Short mmCIF file of C-alpha atoms and ligand atoms in Angstrom, two decimals:
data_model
loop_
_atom_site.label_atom_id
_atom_site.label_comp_id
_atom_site.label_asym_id
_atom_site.label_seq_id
_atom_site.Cartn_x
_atom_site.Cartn_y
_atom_site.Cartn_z
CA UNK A 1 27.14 -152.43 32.67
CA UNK A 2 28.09 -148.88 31.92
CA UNK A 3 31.00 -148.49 29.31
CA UNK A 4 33.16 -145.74 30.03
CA UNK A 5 35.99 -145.95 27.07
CA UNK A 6 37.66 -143.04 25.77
CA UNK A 7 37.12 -141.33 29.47
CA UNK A 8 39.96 -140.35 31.66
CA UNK A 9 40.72 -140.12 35.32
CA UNK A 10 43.31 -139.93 37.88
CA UNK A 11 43.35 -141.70 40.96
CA UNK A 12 45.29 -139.86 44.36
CA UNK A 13 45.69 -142.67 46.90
CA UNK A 14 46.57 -146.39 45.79
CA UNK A 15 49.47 -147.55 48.35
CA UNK A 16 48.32 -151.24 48.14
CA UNK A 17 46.24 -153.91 47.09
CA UNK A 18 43.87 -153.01 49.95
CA UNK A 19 43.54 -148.79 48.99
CA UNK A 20 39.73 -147.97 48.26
CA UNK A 21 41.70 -146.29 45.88
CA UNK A 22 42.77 -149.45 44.23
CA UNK A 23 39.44 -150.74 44.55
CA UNK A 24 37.65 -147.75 42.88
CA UNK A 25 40.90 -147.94 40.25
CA UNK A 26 39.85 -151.93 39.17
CA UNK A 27 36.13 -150.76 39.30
CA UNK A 28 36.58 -148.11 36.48
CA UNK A 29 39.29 -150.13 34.70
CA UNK A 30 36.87 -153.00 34.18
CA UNK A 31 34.42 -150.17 32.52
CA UNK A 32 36.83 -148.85 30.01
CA UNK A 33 38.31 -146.47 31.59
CA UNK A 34 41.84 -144.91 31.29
CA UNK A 35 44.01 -143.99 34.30
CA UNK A 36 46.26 -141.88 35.56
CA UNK A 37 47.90 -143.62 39.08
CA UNK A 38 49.57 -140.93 41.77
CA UNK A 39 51.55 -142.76 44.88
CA UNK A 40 52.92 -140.50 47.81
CA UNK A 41 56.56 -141.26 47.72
CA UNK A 42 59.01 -143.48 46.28
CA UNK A 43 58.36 -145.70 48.99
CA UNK A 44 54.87 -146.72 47.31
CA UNK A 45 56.02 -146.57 43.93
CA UNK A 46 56.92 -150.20 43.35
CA UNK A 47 53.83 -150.99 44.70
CA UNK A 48 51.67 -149.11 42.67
CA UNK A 49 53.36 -149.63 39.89
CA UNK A 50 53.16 -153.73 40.29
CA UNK A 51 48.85 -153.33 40.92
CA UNK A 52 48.95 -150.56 37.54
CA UNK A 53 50.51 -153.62 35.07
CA UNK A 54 47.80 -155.82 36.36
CA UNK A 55 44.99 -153.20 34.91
CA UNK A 56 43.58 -153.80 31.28
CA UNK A 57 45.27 -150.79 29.91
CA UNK A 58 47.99 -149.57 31.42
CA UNK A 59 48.02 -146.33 33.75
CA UNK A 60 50.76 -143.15 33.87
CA UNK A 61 52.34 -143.48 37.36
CA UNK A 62 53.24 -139.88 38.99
CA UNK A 63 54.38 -139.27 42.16
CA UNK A 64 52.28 -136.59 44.09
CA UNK A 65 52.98 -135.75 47.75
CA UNK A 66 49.53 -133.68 47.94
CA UNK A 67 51.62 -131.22 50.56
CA UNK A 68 53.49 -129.84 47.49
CA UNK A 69 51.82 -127.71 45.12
CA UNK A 70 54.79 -128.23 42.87
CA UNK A 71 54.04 -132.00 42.66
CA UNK A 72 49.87 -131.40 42.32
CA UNK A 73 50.68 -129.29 39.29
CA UNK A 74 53.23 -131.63 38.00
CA UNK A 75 50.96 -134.37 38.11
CA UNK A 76 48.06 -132.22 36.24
CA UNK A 77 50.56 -131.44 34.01
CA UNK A 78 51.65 -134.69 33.13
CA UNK A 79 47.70 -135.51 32.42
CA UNK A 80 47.47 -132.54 30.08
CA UNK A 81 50.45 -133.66 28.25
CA UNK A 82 49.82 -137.32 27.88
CA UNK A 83 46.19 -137.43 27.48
CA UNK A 84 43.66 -135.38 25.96
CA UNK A 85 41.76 -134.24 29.10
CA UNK A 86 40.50 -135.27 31.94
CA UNK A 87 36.87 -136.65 33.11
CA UNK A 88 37.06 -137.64 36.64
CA UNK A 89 39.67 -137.66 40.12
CA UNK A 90 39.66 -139.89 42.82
CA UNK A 91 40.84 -138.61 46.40
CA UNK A 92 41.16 -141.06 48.80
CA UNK A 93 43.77 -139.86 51.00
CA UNK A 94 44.08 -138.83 54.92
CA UNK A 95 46.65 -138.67 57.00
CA UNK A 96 46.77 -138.53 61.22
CA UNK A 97 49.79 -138.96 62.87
CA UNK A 98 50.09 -141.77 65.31
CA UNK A 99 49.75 -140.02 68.41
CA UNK A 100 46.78 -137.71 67.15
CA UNK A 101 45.27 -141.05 66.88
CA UNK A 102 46.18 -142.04 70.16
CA UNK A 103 46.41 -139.54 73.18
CA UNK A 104 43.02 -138.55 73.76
CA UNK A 105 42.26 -135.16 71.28
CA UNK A 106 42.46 -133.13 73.77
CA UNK A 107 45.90 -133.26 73.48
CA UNK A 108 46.08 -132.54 69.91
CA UNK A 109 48.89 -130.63 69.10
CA UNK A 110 48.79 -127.64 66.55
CA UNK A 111 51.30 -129.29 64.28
CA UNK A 112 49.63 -132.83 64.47
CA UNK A 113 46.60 -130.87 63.55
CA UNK A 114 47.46 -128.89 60.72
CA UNK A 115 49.01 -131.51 59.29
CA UNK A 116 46.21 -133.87 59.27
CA UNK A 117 44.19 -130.94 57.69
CA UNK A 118 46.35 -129.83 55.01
CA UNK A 119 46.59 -133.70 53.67
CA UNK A 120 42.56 -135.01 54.56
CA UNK A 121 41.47 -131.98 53.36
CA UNK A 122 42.42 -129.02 51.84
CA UNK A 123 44.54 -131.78 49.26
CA UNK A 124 40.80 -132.14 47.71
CA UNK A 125 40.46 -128.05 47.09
CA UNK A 126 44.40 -127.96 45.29
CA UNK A 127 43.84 -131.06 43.36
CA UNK A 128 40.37 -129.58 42.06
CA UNK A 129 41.90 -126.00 41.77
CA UNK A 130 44.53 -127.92 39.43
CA UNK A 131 42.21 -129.98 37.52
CA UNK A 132 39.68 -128.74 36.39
CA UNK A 133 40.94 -126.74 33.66
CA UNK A 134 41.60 -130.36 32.17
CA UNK A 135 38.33 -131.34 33.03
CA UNK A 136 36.61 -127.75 30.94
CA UNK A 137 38.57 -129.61 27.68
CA UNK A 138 35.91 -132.13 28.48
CA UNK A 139 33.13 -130.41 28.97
CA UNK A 140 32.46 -131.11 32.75
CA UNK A 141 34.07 -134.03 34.80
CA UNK A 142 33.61 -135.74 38.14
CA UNK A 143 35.51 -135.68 41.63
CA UNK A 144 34.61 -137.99 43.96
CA UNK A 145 36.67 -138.08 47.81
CA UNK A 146 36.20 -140.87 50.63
CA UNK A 147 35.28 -139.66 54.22
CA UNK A 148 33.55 -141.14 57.02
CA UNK A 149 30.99 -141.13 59.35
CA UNK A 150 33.34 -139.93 62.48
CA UNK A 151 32.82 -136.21 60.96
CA UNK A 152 29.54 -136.40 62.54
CA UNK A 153 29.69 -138.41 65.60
CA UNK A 154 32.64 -139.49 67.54
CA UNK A 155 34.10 -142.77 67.33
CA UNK A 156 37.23 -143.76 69.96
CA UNK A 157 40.92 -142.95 69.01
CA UNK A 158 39.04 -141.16 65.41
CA UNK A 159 40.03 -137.65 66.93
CA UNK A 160 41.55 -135.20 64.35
CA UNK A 161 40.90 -137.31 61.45
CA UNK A 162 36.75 -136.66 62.72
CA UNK A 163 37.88 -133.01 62.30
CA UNK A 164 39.70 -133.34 59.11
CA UNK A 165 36.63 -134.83 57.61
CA UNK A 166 34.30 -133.04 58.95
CA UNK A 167 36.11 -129.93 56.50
CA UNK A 168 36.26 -132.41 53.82
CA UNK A 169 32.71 -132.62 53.44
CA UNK A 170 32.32 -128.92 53.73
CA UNK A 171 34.90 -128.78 50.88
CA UNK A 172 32.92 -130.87 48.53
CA UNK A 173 29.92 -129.03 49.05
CA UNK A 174 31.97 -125.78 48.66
CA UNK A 175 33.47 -127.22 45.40
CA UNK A 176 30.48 -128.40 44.04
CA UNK A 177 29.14 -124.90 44.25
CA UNK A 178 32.25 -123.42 42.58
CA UNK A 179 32.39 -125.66 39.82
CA UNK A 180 28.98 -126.06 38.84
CA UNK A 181 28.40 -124.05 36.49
CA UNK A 182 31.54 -125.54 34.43
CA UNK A 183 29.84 -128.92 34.55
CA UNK A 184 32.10 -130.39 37.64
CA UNK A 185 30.24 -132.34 40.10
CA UNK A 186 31.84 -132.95 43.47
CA UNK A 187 30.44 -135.87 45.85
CA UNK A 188 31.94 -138.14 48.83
CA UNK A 189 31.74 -141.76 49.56
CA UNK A 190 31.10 -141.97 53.23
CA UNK A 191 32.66 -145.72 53.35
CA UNK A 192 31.97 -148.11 56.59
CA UNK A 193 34.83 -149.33 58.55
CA UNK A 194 37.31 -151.80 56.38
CA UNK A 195 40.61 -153.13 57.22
CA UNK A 196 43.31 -151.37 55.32
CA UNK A 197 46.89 -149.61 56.00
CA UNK A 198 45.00 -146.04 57.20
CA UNK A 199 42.78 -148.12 59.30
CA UNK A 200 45.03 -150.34 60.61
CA UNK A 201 46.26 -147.42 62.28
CA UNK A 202 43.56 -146.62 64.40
CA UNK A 203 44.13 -148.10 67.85
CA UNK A 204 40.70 -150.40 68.41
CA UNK A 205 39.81 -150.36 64.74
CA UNK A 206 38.52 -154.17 64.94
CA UNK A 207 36.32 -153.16 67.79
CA UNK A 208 34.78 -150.21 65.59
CA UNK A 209 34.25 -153.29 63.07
CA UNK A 210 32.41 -155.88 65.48
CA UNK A 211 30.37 -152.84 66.11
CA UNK A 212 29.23 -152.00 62.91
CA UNK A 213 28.39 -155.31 62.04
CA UNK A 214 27.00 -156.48 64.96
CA UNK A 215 24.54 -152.90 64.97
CA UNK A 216 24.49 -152.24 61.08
CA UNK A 217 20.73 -153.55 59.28
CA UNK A 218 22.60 -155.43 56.84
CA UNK A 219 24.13 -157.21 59.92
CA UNK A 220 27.34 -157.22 58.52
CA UNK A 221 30.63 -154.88 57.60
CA UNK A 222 30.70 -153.72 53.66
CA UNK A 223 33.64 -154.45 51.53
CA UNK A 224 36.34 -152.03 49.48
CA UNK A 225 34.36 -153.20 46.03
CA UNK A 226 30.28 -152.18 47.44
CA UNK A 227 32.59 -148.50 47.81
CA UNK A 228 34.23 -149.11 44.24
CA UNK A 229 30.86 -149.69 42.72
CA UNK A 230 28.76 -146.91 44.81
CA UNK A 231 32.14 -144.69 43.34
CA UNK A 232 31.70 -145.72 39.78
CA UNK A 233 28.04 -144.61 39.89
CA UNK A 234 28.71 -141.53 40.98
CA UNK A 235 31.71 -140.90 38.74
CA UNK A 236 30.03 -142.10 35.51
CA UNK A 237 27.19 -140.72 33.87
CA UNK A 238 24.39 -142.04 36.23
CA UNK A 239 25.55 -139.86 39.21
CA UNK A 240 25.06 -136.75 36.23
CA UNK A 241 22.11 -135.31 38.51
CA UNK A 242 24.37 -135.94 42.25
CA UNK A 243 26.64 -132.59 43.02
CA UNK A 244 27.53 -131.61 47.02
CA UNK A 245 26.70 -135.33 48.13
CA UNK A 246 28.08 -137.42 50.66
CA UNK A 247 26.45 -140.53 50.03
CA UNK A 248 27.01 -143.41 52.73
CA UNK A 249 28.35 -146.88 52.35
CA UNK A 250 28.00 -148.65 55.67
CA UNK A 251 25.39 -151.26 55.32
CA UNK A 252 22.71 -148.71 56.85
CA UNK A 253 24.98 -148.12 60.14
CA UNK A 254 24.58 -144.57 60.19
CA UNK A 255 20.64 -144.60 59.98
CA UNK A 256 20.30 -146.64 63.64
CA UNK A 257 19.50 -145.28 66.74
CA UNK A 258 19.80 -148.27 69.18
P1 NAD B 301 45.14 -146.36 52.46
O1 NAD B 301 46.17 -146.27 53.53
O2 NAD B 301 45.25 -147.46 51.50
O3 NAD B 301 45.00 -144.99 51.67
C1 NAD B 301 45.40 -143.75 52.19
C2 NAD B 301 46.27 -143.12 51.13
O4 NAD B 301 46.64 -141.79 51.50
C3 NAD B 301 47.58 -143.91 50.93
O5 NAD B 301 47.67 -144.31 49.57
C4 NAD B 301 48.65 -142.89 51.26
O6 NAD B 301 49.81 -143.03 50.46
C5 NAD B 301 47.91 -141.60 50.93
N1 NAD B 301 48.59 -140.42 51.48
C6 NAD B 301 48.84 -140.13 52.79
N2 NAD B 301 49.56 -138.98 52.85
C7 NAD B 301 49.72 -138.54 51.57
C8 NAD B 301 50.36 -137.42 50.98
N3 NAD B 301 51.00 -136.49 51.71
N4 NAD B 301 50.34 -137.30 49.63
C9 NAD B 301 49.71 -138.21 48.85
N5 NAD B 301 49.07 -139.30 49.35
C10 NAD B 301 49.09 -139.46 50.71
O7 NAD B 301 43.74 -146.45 53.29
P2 NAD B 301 42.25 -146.32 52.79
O8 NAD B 301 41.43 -146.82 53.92
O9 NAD B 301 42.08 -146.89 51.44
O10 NAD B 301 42.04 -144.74 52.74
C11 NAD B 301 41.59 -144.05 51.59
C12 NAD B 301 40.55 -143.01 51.99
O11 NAD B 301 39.38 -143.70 52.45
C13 NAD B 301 40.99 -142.11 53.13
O12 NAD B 301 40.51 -140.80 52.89
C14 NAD B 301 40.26 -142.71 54.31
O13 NAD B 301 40.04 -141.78 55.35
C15 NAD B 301 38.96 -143.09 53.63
N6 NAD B 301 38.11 -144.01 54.40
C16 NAD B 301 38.59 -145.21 54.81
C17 NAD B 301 37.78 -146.04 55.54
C18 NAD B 301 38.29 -147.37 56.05
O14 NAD B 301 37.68 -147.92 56.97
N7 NAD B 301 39.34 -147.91 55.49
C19 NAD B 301 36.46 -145.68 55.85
C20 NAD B 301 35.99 -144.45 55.40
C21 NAD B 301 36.83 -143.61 54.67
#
């Protein structure tokens, strides 16, 4: 087991007890290490805040609506002024609005669009931008975001979001180049299909689910703690050689042909 005490990180993304985020969150908890929990809106916050107290040692809660560059510097802020530094960030957020995931994408419309974007995607580059001058107090650090495999191929009702993380990907690998040289690595978990609020939201999600376990080698769907773990490797020091990766969680899914 790897120990990670005295590290730091903030996770973007835990709404419930089902986030990857929250998964990912326990994961590097149980290793030692010391968080920093963002929720959306005040709506989440009670929420979070209940899953935080259950945690070894307890988190800072900040609210970050990743829209607002007032509220991604705030919650940098708050990191530099309550702990010494930062060593890793988890992004695991995306956004589609409910018809963009449900009239057929042709019929996308420009403001359904960008806003999918600006959340699934160009969040990552501001929350980098923002961190990483916490991370050089450290001497390098870790980002790690959560896509999937509809940025390659197209999967029913997936529409925009394939779009959104289709530029996700390109971010990381546009990041990773940045950063480098400061000792930042950026990677993506490309996570199979599991039931939780985003997904849930995704007309015919259990279909996509049958499918992947019913076609997948491992003959079955993976679960929010194979991502956690895969996430923790790549976050802590034995990912120290991975930078520009999207590394995929799906029980082999993505590697069939028929
Ligand atoms: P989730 O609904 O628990 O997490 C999505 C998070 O995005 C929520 O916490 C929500 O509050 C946050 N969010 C949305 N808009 C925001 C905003 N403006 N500001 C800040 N936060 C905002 O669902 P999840 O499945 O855990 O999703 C986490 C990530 O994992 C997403 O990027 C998703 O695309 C990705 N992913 C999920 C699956 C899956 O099958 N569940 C598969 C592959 C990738």
């Amino acid at each position: 087991m790897i120990d990670l005490s005295g590290t730091h990180g903030v996770i973007v993304g835990v709404s419930n007890k089902r986030s990857l985020a929250w998964a990912i969150a326990q994961a590097m908890d149980a290793v030692g290490a010391q968080l920093t929990l963002s929720y959306a809106t005040e709506r989440f916050e009670g929420n979070v805040r209940k899953l935080g107290a259950t945690l070894c040692q307890p988190p800072l809660m900040v609210p970050c609506d990743v829209t607002s560059d007032a509220q991604v510097r705030d919650l940098c802020a708050t990191v530099e002024r309550e702990r010494d530094g930062l060593d890793f960030l988890v992004h695991a957020v995306a956004f589609a609005s409910r018809a963009a995931l449900s009239e057929p994408f042709l019929e996308t419309s420009r403001e359904d669009f960008l806003q999918s974007l600006d959340i699934s995607a160009y969040s990552l580059l501001a929350l980098a931008r923002a961190a990483a001058p916490l991370m050089d107090q450290r001497g390098g650090g870790s980002i790690l975001t959560l896509t999937y495999l509809g940025s390659q191929r197209v999967f029913p009702n997936y529409n925009v979001m394939g779009v959104a993380k289709a530029a996700l990907e390109a971010v990381v690998r546009y990041l990773a180049s940045d950063l480098g040289s400061r000792n930042i690595r950026v990677n993506a978990v490309s996570a199979g299909p599991i039931k939780t609020l985003s997904a849930a939201g995704i007309p015919g999600f259990s279909q996509i689910l049958h499918h992947y376990r019913d076609r997948s080698p491992l003959g079955r769907t993976i679960d929010a703690a194979e991502v956690a773990e895969t996430a923790r490797f790549l976050l802590g020091p034995g990912g120290r050689g991975v930078t520009g990766e999207v590394l995929v969680v799906d029980g082999g899914f993505h590697s069939t042909g028929m």
